[in-house]
Amino acid sequence: MRVAKADFSGVTTGSSTVAAAPSPAGSGTTVAPSSAGSNEGWSSKTYTVEAGDSLSAIAKKVYGDAGKYNKIFEANQPMLKDPDKIYPGQVLRIPAA
């Protein structure tokens, strides 16, 4: 049996059954439209951790409030065991505010 090599060059972060649009929040984020089909609301998005990021810095970028870091932490359990231990390249789920 032979298996062809997969080409993932066109793959981007995030997942949705509806086409995703870039987020104004910055690179590494994707907005997934809500299930109601409205482009104004979103149920969740993803964020790819970059060097120097922290959950509070990400919360500040996406929610405008660094104190909401725990919301991101809780949405990414059990992948995250400690809110202070995130690494570049990790893709985090960012729940709607």
Short mmCIF file of C-alpha atoms in Angstrom, two decimals:
data_model
loop_
_atom_site.label_atom_id
_atom_site.label_comp_id
_atom_site.label_asym_id
_atom_site.label_seq_id
_atom_site.Cartn_x
_atom_site.Cartn_y
_atom_site.Cartn_z
CA MET A 1 0.00 0.00 0.00
CA ARG A 2 1.34 3.45 -0.88
CA VAL A 3 0.35 6.67 0.80
CA ALA A 4 0.75 9.96 -1.04
CA LYS A 5 2.49 12.80 0.78
CA ALA A 6 -0.07 15.38 1.97
CA ASP A 7 0.29 19.03 0.97
CA PHE A 8 -0.68 21.32 3.86
CA SER A 9 0.72 24.53 2.34
CA GLY A 10 -2.73 26.11 2.08
CA VAL A 11 -3.78 25.32 5.65
CA THR A 12 -4.36 28.25 8.03
CA THR A 13 -5.12 28.38 11.75
CA GLY A 14 -8.65 28.21 13.03
CA SER A 15 -11.62 26.10 12.10
CA SER A 16 -15.12 26.85 11.00
CA THR A 17 -17.80 25.47 8.74
CA VAL A 18 -18.16 29.02 7.44
CA ALA A 19 -15.37 30.86 5.63
CA ALA A 20 -13.21 32.69 8.16
CA ALA A 21 -12.20 36.33 7.86
CA PRO A 22 -9.02 37.95 9.21
CA SER A 23 -9.42 39.62 12.56
CA PRO A 24 -8.48 43.24 13.17
CA ALA A 25 -6.93 42.10 16.46
CA GLY A 26 -3.59 41.28 14.84
CA SER A 27 -1.69 38.52 13.10
CA GLY A 28 -2.26 34.99 14.19
CA THR A 29 -5.96 35.46 14.84
CA THR A 30 -8.92 34.20 12.87
CA VAL A 31 -12.51 35.17 13.50
CA ALA A 32 -15.09 32.42 13.09
CA PRO A 33 -18.55 33.86 12.39
CA SER A 34 -21.29 32.83 14.81
CA SER A 35 -23.54 29.90 13.93
CA ALA A 36 -26.39 32.34 13.28
CA GLY A 37 -24.52 33.46 10.15
CA SER A 38 -24.03 37.05 11.25
CA ASN A 39 -20.64 38.49 10.34
CA GLU A 40 -20.81 40.87 13.30
CA GLY A 41 -20.62 38.26 16.08
CA TRP A 42 -18.21 35.40 16.61
CA SER A 43 -18.28 32.39 18.83
CA SER A 44 -14.52 31.91 19.12
CA LYS A 45 -11.26 32.53 17.33
CA THR A 46 -7.76 31.18 17.48
CA TYR A 47 -4.49 32.87 18.31
CA THR A 48 -1.01 31.57 17.56
CA VAL A 49 1.32 32.38 20.46
CA GLU A 50 4.32 34.50 19.51
CA ALA A 51 7.60 35.00 21.39
CA GLY A 52 7.08 37.29 24.38
CA ASP A 53 3.31 36.68 24.61
CA SER A 54 1.52 36.01 27.87
CA LEU A 55 -2.13 35.16 28.43
CA SER A 56 -2.72 38.61 29.91
CA ALA A 57 -1.10 40.29 26.87
CA ILE A 58 -3.26 38.21 24.54
CA ALA A 59 -6.36 39.06 26.59
CA LYS A 60 -5.46 42.75 26.33
CA LYS A 61 -5.17 42.42 22.51
CA VAL A 62 -8.42 40.56 21.93
CA TYR A 63 -10.66 41.78 24.77
CA GLY A 64 -9.06 45.09 25.69
CA ASP A 65 -8.73 43.81 29.29
CA ALA A 66 -5.63 41.94 30.49
CA GLY A 67 -7.60 40.70 33.49
CA LYS A 68 -9.63 38.34 31.27
CA TYR A 69 -6.60 36.06 30.79
CA ASN A 70 -8.31 33.35 32.88
CA LYS A 71 -11.10 33.07 30.30
CA ILE A 72 -8.49 32.08 27.70
CA PHE A 73 -6.77 29.75 30.16
CA GLU A 74 -10.02 27.93 30.99
CA ALA A 75 -10.95 27.59 27.30
CA ASN A 76 -7.66 25.82 26.61
CA GLN A 77 -7.65 23.21 29.35
CA PRO A 78 -6.47 20.48 29.54
CA MET A 79 -3.84 21.58 26.98
CA LEU A 80 -2.67 24.33 29.35
CA LYS A 81 -1.79 23.28 32.89
CA ASP A 82 -0.42 26.65 34.07
CA PRO A 83 -1.43 30.12 32.80
CA ASP A 84 2.21 31.21 32.96
CA LYS A 85 3.44 28.44 30.65
CA ILE A 86 2.60 29.12 27.02
CA TYR A 87 5.02 28.70 24.15
CA PRO A 88 5.51 30.25 20.68
CA GLY A 89 3.65 28.26 18.07
CA GLN A 90 0.84 27.08 20.34
CA VAL A 91 -2.60 27.70 18.87
CA LEU A 92 -5.02 28.86 21.55
CA ARG A 93 -8.78 29.02 21.37
CA ILE A 94 -10.04 32.51 22.23
CA PRO A 95 -13.68 32.43 23.39
CA ALA A 96 -16.04 35.30 22.60
CA ALA A 97 -16.08 38.07 25.16
#
